[in-house]
Every structure is written in C-alpha cells, then in structure tokens.
Coordinates of C-alpha atoms in Angstrom, one line a residue:
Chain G
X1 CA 0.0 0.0 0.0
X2 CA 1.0 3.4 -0.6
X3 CA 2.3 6.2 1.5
X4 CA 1.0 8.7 -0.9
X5 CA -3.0 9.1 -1.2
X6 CA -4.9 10.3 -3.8
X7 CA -8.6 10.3 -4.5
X8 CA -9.4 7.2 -6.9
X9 CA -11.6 9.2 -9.7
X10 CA -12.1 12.4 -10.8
X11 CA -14.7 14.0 -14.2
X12 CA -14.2 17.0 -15.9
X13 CA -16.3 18.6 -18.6
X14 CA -14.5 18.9 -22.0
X15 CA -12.3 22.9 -21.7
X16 CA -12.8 22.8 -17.8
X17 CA -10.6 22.6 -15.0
X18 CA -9.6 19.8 -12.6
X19 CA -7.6 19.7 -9.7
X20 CA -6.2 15.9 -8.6
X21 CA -4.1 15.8 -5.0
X22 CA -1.6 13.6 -3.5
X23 CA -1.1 13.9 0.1
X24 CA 1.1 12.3 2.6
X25 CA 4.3 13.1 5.1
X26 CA 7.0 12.5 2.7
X27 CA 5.1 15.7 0.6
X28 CA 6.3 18.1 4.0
X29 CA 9.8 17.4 3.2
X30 CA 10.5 16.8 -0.8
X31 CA 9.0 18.3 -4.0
X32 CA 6.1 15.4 -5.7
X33 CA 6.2 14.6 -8.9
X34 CA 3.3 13.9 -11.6
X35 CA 2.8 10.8 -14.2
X36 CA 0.3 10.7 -16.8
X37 CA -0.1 6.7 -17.5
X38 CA -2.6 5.8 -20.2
X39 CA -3.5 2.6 -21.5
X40 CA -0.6 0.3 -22.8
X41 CA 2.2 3.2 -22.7
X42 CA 5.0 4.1 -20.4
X43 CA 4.1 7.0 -17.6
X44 CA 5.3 10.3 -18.8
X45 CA 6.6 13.0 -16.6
X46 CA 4.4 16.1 -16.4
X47 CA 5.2 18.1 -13.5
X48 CA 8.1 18.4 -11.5
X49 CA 9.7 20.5 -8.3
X50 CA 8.0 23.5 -7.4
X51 CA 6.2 23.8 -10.4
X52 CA 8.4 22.4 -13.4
X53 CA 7.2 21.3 -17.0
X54 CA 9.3 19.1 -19.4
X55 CA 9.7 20.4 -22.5
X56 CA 6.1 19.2 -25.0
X57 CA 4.1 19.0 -21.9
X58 CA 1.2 21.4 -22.8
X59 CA 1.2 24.8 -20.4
X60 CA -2.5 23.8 -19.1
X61 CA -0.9 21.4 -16.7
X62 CA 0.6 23.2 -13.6
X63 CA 1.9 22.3 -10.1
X64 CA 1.3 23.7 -6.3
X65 CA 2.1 22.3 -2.9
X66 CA 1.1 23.0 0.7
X67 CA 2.4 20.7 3.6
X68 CA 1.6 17.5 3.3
X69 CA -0.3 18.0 -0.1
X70 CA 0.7 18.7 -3.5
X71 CA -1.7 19.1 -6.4
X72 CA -1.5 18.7 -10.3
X73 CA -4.4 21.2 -11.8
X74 CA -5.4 21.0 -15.9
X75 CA -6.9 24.0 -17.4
X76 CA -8.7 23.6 -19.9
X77 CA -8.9 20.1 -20.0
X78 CA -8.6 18.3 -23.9
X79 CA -9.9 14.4 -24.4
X80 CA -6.4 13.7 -24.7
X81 CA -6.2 14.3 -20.6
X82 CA -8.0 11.4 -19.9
X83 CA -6.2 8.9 -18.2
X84 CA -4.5 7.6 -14.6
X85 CA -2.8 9.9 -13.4
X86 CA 0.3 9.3 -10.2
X87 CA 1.9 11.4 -7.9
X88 CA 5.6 10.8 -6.4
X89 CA 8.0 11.8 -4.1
X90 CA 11.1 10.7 -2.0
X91 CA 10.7 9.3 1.1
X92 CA 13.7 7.8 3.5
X93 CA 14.2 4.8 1.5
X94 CA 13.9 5.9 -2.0
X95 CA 10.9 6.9 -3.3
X96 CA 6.9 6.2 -3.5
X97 CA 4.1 6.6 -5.6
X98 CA 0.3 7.3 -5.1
X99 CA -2.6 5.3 -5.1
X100 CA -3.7 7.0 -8.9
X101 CA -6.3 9.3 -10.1
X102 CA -8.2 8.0 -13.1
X103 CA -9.5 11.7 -15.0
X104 CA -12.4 11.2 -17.1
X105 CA -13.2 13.6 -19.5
X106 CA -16.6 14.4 -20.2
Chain K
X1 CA 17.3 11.6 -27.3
X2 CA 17.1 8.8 -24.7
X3 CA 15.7 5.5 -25.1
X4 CA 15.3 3.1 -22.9
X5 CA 14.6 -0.7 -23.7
X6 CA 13.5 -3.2 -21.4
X7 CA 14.2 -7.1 -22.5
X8 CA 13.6 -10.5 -20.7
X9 CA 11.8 -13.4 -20.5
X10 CA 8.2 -12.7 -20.4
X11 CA 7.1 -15.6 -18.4
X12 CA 8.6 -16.6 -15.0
X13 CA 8.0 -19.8 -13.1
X14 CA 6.8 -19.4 -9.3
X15 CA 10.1 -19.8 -7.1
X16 CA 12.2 -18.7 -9.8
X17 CA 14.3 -15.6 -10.7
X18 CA 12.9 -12.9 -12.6
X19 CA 15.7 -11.6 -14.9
X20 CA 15.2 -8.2 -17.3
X21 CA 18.0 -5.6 -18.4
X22 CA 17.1 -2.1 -19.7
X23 CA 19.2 -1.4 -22.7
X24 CA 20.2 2.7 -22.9
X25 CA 20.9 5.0 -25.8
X26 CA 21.0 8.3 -26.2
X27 CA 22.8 9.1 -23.2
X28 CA 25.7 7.6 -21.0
X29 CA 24.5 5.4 -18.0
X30 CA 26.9 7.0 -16.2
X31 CA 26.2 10.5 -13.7
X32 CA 22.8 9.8 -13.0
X33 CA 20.9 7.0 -11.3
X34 CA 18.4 4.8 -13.0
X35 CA 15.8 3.1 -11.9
X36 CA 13.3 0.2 -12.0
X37 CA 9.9 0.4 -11.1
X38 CA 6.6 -2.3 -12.0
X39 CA 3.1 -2.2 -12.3
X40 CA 0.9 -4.9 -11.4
X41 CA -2.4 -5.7 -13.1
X42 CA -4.7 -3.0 -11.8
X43 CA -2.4 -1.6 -8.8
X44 CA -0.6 1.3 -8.6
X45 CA 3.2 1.9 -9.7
X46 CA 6.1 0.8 -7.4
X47 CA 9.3 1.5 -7.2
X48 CA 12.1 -1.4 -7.2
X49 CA 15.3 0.1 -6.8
X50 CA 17.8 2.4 -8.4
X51 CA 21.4 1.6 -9.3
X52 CA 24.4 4.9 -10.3
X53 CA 26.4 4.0 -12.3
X54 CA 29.5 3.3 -9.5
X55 CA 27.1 0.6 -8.7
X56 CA 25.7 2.2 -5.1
X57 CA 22.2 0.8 -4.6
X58 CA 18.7 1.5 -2.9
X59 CA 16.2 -0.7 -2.7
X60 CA 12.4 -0.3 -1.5
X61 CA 12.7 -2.4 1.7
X62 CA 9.6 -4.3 1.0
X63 CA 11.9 -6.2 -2.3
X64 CA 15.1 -5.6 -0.7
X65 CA 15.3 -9.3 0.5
X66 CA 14.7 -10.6 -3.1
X67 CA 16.4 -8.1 -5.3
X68 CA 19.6 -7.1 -7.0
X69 CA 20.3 -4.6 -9.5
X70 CA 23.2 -4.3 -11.5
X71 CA 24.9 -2.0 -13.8
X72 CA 26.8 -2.7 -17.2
X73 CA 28.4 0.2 -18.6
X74 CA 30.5 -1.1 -21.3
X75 CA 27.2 -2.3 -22.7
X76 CA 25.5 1.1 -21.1
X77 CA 22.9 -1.4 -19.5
X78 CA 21.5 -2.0 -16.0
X79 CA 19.9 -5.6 -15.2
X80 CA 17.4 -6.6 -12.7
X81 CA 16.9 -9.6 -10.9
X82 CA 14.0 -10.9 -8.3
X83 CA 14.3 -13.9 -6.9
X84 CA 11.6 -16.6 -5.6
X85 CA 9.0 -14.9 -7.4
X86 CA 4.9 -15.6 -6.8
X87 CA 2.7 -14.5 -8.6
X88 CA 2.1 -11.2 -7.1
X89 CA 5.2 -10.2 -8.5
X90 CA 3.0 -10.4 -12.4
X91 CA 3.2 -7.2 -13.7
X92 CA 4.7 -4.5 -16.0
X93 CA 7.9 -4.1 -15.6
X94 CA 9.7 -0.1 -16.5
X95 CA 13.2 1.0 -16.5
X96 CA 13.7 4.7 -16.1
X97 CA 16.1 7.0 -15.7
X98 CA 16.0 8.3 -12.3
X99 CA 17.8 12.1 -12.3
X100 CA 17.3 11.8 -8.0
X101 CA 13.8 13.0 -7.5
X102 CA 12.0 12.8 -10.8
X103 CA 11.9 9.9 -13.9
X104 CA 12.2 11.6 -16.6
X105 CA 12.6 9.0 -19.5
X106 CA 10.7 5.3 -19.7
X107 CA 11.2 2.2 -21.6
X108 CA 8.3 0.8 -23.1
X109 CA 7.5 -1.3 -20.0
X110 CA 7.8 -5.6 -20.0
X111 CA 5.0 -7.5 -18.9
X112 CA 6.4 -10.3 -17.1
X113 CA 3.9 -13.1 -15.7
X114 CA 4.7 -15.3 -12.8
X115 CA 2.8 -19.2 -13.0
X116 CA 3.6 -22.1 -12.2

C-alpha cells in the first residue's frame, strides 16, 4: 500500500478545470512529482519540483504544494487528458508513488 | 534523445528468478541514477530500486530481500533480478532514468507473468 494518497476518480467537462491531489508526510519534506499513464504506454513526466514542465508538456498542466499535499491542476482540459494519473516523491528509503487518479473527461 | 529498452523473458515460473536488463541509448548510464519500477495488473506503480552508475544501490525495503540490480556500462545497460517470485510479483515491468527525484525517460514497459 501506498504512502501517498490520492482520491481514486475524478470527471471534468471537456475545456474545464480539474484539480487531482496527493497527500502524505513525505510531501512536507521533498517536492512530488506527476505521471500521466494511459493505457498500454510508459508514464510520462508532467510536472516536476516546485512547479516544473518538461519540455512538449502542454502549459494547461501546472503544479502547487502546501504541507503534506501537493496538487496537479489541468486547465482547460482536452480528451487527450483522460487517463491515470500518479503522484511521487522521496521518502527515507527511495521513493513512493500514489494510489492513482483515473481523470475522465466528459 | 534517450531511449530506454527493457528485455527479458516474459514468463517466469513461481520460485524462480525474474531476470530483465534495460538497454540505454542516447545518453551515457553514467552520472545519473536509473531506476526500475513495476506495475501490477490493476495496482498502482512501485518503485524497485535504483542503481548509479559506480554501482551504489537503494532498494524499496519491502523487495530488498529478493532483489539485486546491476549495472553494465561497457554495454551502457543495467539488469534486474528478483528472486523466488509468486505470482504477485505479475506485472509490467519499467526502466527509467532516475535524475534523483524525478523519472524523466521510460522504456516501453515488460509484462512479465509469474505461473507455475
């Protein structure tokens, strides 16, 4: 089981905004990371650090933390979005994951 | 551009050792740590452990009994093996590269089942 939680779902209508959060201790300490995993491909990387976006990962994605919480937001969400989405972070023995956030878009 | 390429046997007996290796290109193993992380059927992602390229280790303590990872760098590869695997250890198997924090490039992923 995870040290990281995050709620299980999550809808959004099509060009609205959805915020998914990961909390747990680990968050107080080190900067979470955010995965986008769809069906059949590798997770990719979409936020990083305080508030960090590889380079091809669309601007509507953005990044906030507070204590034990950190928080991936899409503005402006596209059909593409839809899909599990993880948060991560170190912790003392390497790192964790969250539970996932399946975003359905409407 | 970095690619990474996981390879192995996809099918694993119960009490055997799983073995994969996670070819590189595109950017020398060395300076940075990489990473192995799975995937079972319908769970979440968890991280396996993460080797540097002098060979220093970490290991998520649940695994740490049963795994090993290992680092190649003449063939700019790192292998991964888990020993007396069940079948909760089924799943999709990633390398990444791990640059201390974040995973910023995948391979493909490796389904490897466990059955007797």
């Amino acid at each position: 089981s995870s040290d990281l939680t995050q709620d299980p779902a999550v809808s959004v209508a099509l060009g609205q905004t959805v915020r998914i959060t990961c909390q747990g201790d680990s968050l107080r300490r080190y900067y979470g990371s955010w995965y986008q995993k769809k069906p059949g491909q590798a997770p990719l990387l979409v936020i990083y650090g305080k508030n960090n976006r590889p380079s091809g990962i669309p601007d509507r994605f953005s990044g906030s933390s507070s204590g034990d919480t950190t928080s991936l937001t899409i503005t402006g969400a596209q059909a593409e979005d839809e899909a599990d989405y993880y948060c991560s972070t170190r912790d003392s023995n390497g790192y964790v994951f969250g539970t996932g956030t399946k975003v359905t878009v409407l | 551009q970095v690619q990474l390429q996981e390879s192995g046997p996809g099918l694993v007996k119960t009490s055997e050792t799983l073995s994969l290796t996670c070819s590189v290109s595109g950017a020398s193993i060395g300076t940075t740590y990489w990473s192995w992380i799975r995937q079972p059927p319908g769970k979440e992602l968890e991280w396996i452990g993460s080797i540097y390229d002098t060979g220093s280790t970490r290991y998520n303590p649940s695994l740490k009994s049963r795994v090993s990872i290992s680092v190649d760098t003449s063939k700019n590869q790192f292998s991964l093996k888990l020993k007396s695997v069940t079948a909760a250890d089924t799943a999709i198997y990633y390398c990444a590269r791990d640059l201390n924090e974040i995973f910023d490039h995948w391979g493909q992923g490796t389904l490897v089942t466990v059955s007797s």
